[in-house]
mmCIF file of C-alpha atoms and ligand atoms in Angstrom:
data_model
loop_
_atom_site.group_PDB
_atom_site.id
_atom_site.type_symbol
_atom_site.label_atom_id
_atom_site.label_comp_id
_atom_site.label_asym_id
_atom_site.label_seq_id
_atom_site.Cartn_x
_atom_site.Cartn_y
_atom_site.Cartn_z
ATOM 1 C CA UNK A 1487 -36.379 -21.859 0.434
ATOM 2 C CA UNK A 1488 -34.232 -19.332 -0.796
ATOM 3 C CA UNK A 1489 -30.828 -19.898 -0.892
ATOM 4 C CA UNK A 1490 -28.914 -17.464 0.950
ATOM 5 C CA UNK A 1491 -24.781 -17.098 0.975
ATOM 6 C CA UNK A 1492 -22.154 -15.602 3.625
ATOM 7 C CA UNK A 1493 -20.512 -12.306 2.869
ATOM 8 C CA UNK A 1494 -16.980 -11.665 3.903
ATOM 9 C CA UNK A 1495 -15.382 -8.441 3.676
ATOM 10 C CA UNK A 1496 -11.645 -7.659 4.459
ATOM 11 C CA UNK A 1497 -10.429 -4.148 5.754
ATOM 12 C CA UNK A 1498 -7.213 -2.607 7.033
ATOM 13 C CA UNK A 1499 -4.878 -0.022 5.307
ATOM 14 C CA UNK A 1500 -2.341 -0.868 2.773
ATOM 15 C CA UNK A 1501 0.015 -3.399 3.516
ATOM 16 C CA UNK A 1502 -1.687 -5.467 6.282
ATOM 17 C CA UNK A 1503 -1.935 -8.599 3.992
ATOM 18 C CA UNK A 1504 -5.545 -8.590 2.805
ATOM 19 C CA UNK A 1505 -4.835 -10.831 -0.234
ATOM 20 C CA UNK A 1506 -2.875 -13.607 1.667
ATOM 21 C CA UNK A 1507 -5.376 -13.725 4.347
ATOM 22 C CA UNK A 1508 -8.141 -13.953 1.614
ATOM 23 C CA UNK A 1509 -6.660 -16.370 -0.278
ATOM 24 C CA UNK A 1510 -5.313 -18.687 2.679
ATOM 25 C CA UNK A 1511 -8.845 -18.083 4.067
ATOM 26 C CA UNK A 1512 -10.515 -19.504 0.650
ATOM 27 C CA UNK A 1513 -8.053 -22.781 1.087
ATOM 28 C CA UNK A 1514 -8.948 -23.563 4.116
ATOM 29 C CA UNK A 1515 -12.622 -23.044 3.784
ATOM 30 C CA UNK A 1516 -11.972 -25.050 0.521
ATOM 31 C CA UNK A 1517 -10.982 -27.751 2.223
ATOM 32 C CA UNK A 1518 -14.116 -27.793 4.710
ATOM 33 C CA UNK A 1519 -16.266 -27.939 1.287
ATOM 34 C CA UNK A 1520 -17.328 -24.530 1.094
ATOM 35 C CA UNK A 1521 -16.565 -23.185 -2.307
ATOM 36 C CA UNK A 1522 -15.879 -18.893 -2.499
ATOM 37 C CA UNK A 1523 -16.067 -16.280 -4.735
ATOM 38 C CA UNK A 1524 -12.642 -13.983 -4.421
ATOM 39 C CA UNK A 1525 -13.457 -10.660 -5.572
ATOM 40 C CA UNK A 1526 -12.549 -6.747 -4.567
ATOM 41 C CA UNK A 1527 -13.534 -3.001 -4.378
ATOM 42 C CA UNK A 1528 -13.262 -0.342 -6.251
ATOM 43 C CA UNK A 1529 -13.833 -3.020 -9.047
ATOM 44 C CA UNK A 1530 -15.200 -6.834 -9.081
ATOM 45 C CA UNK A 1531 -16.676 -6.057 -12.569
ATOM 46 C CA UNK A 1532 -15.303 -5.068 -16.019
ATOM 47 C CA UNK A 1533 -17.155 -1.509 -15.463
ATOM 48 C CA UNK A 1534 -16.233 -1.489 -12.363
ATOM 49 C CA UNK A 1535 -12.678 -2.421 -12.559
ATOM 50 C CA UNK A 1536 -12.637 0.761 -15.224
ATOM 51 C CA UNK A 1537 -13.732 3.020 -12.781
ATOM 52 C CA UNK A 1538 -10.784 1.443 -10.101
ATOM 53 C CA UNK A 1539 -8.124 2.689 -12.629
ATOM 54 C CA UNK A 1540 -9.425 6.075 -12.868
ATOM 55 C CA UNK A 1541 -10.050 6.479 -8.753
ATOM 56 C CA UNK A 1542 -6.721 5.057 -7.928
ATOM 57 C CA UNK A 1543 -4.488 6.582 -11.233
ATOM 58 C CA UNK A 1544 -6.247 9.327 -12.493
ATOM 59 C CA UNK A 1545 -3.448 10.166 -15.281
ATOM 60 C CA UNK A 1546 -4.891 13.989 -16.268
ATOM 61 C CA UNK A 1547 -4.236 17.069 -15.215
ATOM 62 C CA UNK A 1548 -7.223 17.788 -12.620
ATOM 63 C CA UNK A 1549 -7.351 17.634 -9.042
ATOM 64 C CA UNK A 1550 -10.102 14.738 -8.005
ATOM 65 C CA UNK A 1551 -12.443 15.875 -5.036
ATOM 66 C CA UNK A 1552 -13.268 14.061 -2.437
ATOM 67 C CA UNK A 1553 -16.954 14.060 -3.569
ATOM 68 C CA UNK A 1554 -16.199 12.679 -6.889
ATOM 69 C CA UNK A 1555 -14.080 10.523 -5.578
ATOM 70 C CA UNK A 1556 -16.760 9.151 -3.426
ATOM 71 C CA UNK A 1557 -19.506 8.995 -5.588
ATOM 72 C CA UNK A 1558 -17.386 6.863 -8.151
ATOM 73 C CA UNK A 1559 -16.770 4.799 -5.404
ATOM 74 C CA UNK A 1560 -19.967 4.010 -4.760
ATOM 75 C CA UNK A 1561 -20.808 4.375 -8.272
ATOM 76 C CA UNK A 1562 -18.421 0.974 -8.665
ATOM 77 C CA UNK A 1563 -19.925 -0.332 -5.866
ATOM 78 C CA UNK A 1564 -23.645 -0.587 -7.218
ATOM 79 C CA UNK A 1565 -22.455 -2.088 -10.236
ATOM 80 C CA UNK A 1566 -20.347 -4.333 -8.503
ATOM 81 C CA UNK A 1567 -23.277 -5.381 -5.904
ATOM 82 C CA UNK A 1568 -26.000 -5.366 -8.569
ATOM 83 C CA UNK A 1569 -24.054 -7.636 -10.683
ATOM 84 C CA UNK A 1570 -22.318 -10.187 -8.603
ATOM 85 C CA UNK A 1571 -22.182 -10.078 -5.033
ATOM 86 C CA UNK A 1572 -25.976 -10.391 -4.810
ATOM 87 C CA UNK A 1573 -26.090 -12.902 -7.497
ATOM 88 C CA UNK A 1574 -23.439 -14.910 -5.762
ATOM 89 C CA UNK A 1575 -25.563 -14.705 -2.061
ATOM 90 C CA UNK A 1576 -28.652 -15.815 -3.742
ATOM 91 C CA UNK A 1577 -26.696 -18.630 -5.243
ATOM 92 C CA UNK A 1578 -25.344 -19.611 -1.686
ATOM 93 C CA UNK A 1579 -22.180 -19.208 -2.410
ATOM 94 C CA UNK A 1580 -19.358 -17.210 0.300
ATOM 95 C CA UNK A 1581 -18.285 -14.076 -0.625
ATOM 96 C CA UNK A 1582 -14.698 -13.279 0.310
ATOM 97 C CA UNK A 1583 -14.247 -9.212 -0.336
ATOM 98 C CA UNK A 1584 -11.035 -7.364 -0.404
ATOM 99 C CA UNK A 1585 -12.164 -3.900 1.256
ATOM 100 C CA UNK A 1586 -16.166 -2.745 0.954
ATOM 101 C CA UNK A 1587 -18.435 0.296 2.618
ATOM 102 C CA UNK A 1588 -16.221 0.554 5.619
ATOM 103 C CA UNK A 1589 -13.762 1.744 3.271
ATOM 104 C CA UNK A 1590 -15.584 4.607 2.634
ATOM 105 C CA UNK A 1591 -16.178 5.253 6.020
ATOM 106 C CA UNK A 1592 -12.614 5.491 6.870
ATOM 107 C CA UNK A 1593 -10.782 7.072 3.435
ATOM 108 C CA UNK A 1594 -13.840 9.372 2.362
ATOM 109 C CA UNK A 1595 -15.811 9.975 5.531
ATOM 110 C CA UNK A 1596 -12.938 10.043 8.122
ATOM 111 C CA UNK A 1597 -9.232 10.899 6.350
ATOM 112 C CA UNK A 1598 -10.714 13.300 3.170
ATOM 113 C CA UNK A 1599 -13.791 14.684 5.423
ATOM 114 C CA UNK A 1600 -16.767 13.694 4.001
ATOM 115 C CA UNK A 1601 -17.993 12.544 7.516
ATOM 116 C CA UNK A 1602 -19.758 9.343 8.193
ATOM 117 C CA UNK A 1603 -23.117 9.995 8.178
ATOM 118 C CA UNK A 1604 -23.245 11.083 4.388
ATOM 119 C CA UNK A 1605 -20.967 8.210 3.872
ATOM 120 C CA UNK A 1606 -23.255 5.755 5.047
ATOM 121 C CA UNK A 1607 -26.434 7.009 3.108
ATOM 122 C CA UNK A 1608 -24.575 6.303 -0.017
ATOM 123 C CA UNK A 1609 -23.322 2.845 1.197
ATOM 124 C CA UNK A 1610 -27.019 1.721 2.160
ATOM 125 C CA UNK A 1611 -28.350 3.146 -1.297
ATOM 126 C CA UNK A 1612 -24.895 1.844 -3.579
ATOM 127 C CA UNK A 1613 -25.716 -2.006 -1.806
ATOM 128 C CA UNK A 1614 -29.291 -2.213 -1.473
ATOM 129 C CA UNK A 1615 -28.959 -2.065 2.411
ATOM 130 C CA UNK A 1616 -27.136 -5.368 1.728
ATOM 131 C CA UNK A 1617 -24.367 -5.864 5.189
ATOM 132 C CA UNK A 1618 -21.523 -7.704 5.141
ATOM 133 C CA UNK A 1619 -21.987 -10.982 7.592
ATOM 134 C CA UNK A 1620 -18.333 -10.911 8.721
ATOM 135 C CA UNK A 1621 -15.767 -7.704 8.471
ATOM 136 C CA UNK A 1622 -12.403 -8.737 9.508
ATOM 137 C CA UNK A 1623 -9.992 -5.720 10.121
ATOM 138 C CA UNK A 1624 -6.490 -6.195 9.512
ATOM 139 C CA UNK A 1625 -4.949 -3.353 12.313
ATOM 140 C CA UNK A 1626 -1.478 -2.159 11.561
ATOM 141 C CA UNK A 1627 0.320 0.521 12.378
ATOM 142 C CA UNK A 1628 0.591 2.829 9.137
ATOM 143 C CA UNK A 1629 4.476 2.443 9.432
ATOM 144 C CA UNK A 1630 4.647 -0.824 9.317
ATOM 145 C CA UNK A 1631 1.802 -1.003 6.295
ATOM 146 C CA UNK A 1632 4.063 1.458 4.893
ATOM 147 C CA UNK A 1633 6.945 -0.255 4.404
ATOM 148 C CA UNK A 1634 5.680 -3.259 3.280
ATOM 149 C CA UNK A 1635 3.790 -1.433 0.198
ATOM 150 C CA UNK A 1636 7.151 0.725 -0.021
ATOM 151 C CA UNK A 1637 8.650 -2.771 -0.753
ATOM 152 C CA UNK A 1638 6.208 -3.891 -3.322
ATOM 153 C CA UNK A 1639 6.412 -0.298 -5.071
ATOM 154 C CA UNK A 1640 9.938 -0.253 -5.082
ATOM 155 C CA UNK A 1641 9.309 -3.463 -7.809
ATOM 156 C CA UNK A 1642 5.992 -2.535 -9.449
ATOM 157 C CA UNK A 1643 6.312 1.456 -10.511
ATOM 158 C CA UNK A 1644 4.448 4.458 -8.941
ATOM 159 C CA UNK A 1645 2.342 5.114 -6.191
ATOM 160 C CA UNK A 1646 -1.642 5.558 -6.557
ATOM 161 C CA UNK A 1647 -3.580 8.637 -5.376
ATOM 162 C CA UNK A 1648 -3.729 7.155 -2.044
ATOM 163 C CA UNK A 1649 -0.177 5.761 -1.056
ATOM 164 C CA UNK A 1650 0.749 9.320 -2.371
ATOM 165 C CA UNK A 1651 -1.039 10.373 1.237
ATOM 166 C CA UNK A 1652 1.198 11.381 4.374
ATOM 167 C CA UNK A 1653 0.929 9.462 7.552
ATOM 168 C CA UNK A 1654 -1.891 11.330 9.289
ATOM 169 C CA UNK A 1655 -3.972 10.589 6.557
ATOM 170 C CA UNK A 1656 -3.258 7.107 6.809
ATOM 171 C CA UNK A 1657 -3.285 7.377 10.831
ATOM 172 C CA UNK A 1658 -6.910 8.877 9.928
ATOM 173 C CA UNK A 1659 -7.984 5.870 8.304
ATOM 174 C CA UNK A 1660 -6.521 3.202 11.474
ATOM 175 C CA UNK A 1661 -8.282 4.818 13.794
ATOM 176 C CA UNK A 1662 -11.729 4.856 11.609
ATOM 177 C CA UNK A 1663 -11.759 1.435 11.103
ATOM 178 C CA UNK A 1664 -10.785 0.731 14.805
ATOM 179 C CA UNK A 1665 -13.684 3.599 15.915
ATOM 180 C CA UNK A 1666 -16.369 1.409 13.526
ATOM 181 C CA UNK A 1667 -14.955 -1.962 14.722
ATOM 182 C CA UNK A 1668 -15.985 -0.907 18.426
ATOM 183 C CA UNK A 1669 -18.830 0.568 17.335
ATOM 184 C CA UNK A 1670 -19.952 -3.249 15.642
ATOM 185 C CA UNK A 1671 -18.089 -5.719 17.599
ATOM 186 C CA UNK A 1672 -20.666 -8.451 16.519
ATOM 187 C CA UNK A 1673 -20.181 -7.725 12.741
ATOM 188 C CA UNK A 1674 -16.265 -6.828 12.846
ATOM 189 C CA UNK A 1675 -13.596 -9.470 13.866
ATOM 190 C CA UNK A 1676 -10.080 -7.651 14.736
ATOM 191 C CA UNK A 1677 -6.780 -9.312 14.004
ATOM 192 C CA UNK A 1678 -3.409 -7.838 14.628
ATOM 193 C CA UNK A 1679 -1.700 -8.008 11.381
ATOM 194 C CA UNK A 1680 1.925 -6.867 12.564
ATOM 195 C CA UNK A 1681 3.196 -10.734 12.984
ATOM 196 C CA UNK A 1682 3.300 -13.517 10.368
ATOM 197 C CA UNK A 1683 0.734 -14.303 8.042
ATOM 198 C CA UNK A 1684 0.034 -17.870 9.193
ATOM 199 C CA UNK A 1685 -0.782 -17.237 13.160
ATOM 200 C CA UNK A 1686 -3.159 -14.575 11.450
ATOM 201 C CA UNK A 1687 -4.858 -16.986 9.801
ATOM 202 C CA UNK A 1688 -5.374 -19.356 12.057
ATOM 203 C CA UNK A 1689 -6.115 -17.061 14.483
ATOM 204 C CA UNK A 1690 -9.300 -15.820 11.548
ATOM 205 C CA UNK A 1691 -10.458 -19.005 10.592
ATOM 206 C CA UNK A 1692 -10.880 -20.592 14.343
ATOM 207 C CA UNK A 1693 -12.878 -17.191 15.206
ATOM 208 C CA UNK A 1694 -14.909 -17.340 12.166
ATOM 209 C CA UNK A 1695 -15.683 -20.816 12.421
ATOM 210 C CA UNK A 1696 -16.964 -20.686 16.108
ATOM 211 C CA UNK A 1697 -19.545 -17.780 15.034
ATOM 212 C CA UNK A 1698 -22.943 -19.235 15.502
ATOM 213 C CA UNK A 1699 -24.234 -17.490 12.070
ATOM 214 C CA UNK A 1700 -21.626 -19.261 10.142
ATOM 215 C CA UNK A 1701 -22.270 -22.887 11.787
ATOM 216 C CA UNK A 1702 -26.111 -21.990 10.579
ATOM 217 C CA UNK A 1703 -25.056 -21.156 6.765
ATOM 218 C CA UNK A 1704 -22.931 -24.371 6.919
ATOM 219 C CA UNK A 1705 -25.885 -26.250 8.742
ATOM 220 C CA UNK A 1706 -27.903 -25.227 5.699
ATOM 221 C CA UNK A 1707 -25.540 -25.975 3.251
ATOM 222 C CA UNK A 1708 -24.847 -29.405 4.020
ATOM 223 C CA UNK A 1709 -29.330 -29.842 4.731
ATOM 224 C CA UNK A 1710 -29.752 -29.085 0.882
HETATM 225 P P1 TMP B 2920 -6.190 -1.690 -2.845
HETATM 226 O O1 TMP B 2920 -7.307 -2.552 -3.297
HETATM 227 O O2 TMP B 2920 -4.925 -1.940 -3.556
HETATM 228 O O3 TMP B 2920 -6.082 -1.645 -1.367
HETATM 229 O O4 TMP B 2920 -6.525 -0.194 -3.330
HETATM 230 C C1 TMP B 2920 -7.727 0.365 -3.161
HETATM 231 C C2 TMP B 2920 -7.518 1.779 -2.673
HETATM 232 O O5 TMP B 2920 -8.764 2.441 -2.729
HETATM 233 C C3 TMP B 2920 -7.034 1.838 -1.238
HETATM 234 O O6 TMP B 2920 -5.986 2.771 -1.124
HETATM 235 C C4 TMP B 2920 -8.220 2.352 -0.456
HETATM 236 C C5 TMP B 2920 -9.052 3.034 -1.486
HETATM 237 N N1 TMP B 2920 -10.496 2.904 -1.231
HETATM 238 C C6 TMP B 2920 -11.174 4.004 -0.727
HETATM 239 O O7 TMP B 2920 -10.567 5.053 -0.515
HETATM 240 N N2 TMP B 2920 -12.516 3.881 -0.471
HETATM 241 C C7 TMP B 2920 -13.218 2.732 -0.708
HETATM 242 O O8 TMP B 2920 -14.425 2.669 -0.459
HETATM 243 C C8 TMP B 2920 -12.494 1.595 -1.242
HETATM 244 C C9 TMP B 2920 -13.234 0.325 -1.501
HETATM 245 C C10 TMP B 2920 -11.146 1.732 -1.483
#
């Protein structure tokens, strides 16, 4: 039979703790036996993590549009899917991604204006119609994400082309992800972010591991 993994993908705006949730989320599935691949978008591949510099710190002198912006997006995406997300799925192994298409939904389609429906087209073509299993939405308020990447900046240098955004933008983006969590409650899985990182996790990782598609991929696991 072919082997078939569980893919993960993390969303929320900046600041709402993606990569501590991901990685405390890879421990503990660690420690149930369950082995995961950590990876991230734009990027996940040496091409692709070329292409992340350029979207997030274009250094020239031209204005980015929107449309380029998406289509190198997605352009990182394919390359990212092609080469290891699908490779790790048909391998069995679970995928733990730090933001994917819903992204795009909510930066491109909603807050720049693309709209959603040409969004999605390009997500279903960019991942070979491939869906997450799981998306778990990290909501915070933008203010609070704010100052917790305002705190990390004030260490680490300059802003990228989308921390540079004002709060409606941002605002934009919440209430995408919220409007496509609704819109998939079975695929999405909402936490509130705005308390500390270990009641988030536990609160993830009990709802995760109650979902009957996840008991079936570790069911099959454990058969082989
Ligand atoms: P991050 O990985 O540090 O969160 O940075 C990635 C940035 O790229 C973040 O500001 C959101 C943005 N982004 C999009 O606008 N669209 C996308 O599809 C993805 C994956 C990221």
């Amino acid at each position: 039979m072919k082997k078939n993994g569980y893919f993960i993908t993390f969303e929320g705006p900046e600041g709402s703790g993606k990569s501590t949730q991901i990685r405390m989320l890879a421990d503990a599935l660690l420690k149930l036996g369950v082995r995961c691949l950590i990876t991230r978008e734009p990027g996940g591949t040496d091409f692709a993590e070329k292409l992340r510099a350029l979207i997030k710190n274009y250094p020239g002198p031209e204005t980015i549009h929107p449309e380029t912006e998406l289509l190198l997006i997605e352009a990182a995406r394919a390359q990212h899917v092609a080469e290891k997300i699908l490779p790790a799925l048909a391998e069995g192994k679970v995928v733990l991604c730090d933001r994917f298409t819903d992204s795009s939904s909510a930066y491109q389609g909603a807050a720049r204006g693309l709209g959603l429906e040409a969004v999605a087209r390009l997500n279903a073509f960019a991942t070979r119609g491939r869906l997450p299993d799981v998306t778990i939405l990290l909501d915070l308020p933008p203010q609070r994400g704010f100052a917790r990447t305002r705190k990390r900046q004030e260490t680490q240098g300059e802003f990228d082309r989308f921390e540079v955004e004002d709060l409606e933008f941002h605002r934009q983006v919440r209430q995408a992800f919220l409007a496509l969590a609704a819109a998939e409650p079975e695929r999405f899985l909402v936490a509130d972010a705005d308390r500390e990182q270990e009641s988030v996790h536990q609160e993830l990782l009990a709802k995760l591991t109650a979902r009957q598609d996840f008991l079936r991929f570790q069911a099959e696991r454990i058969g082989k």
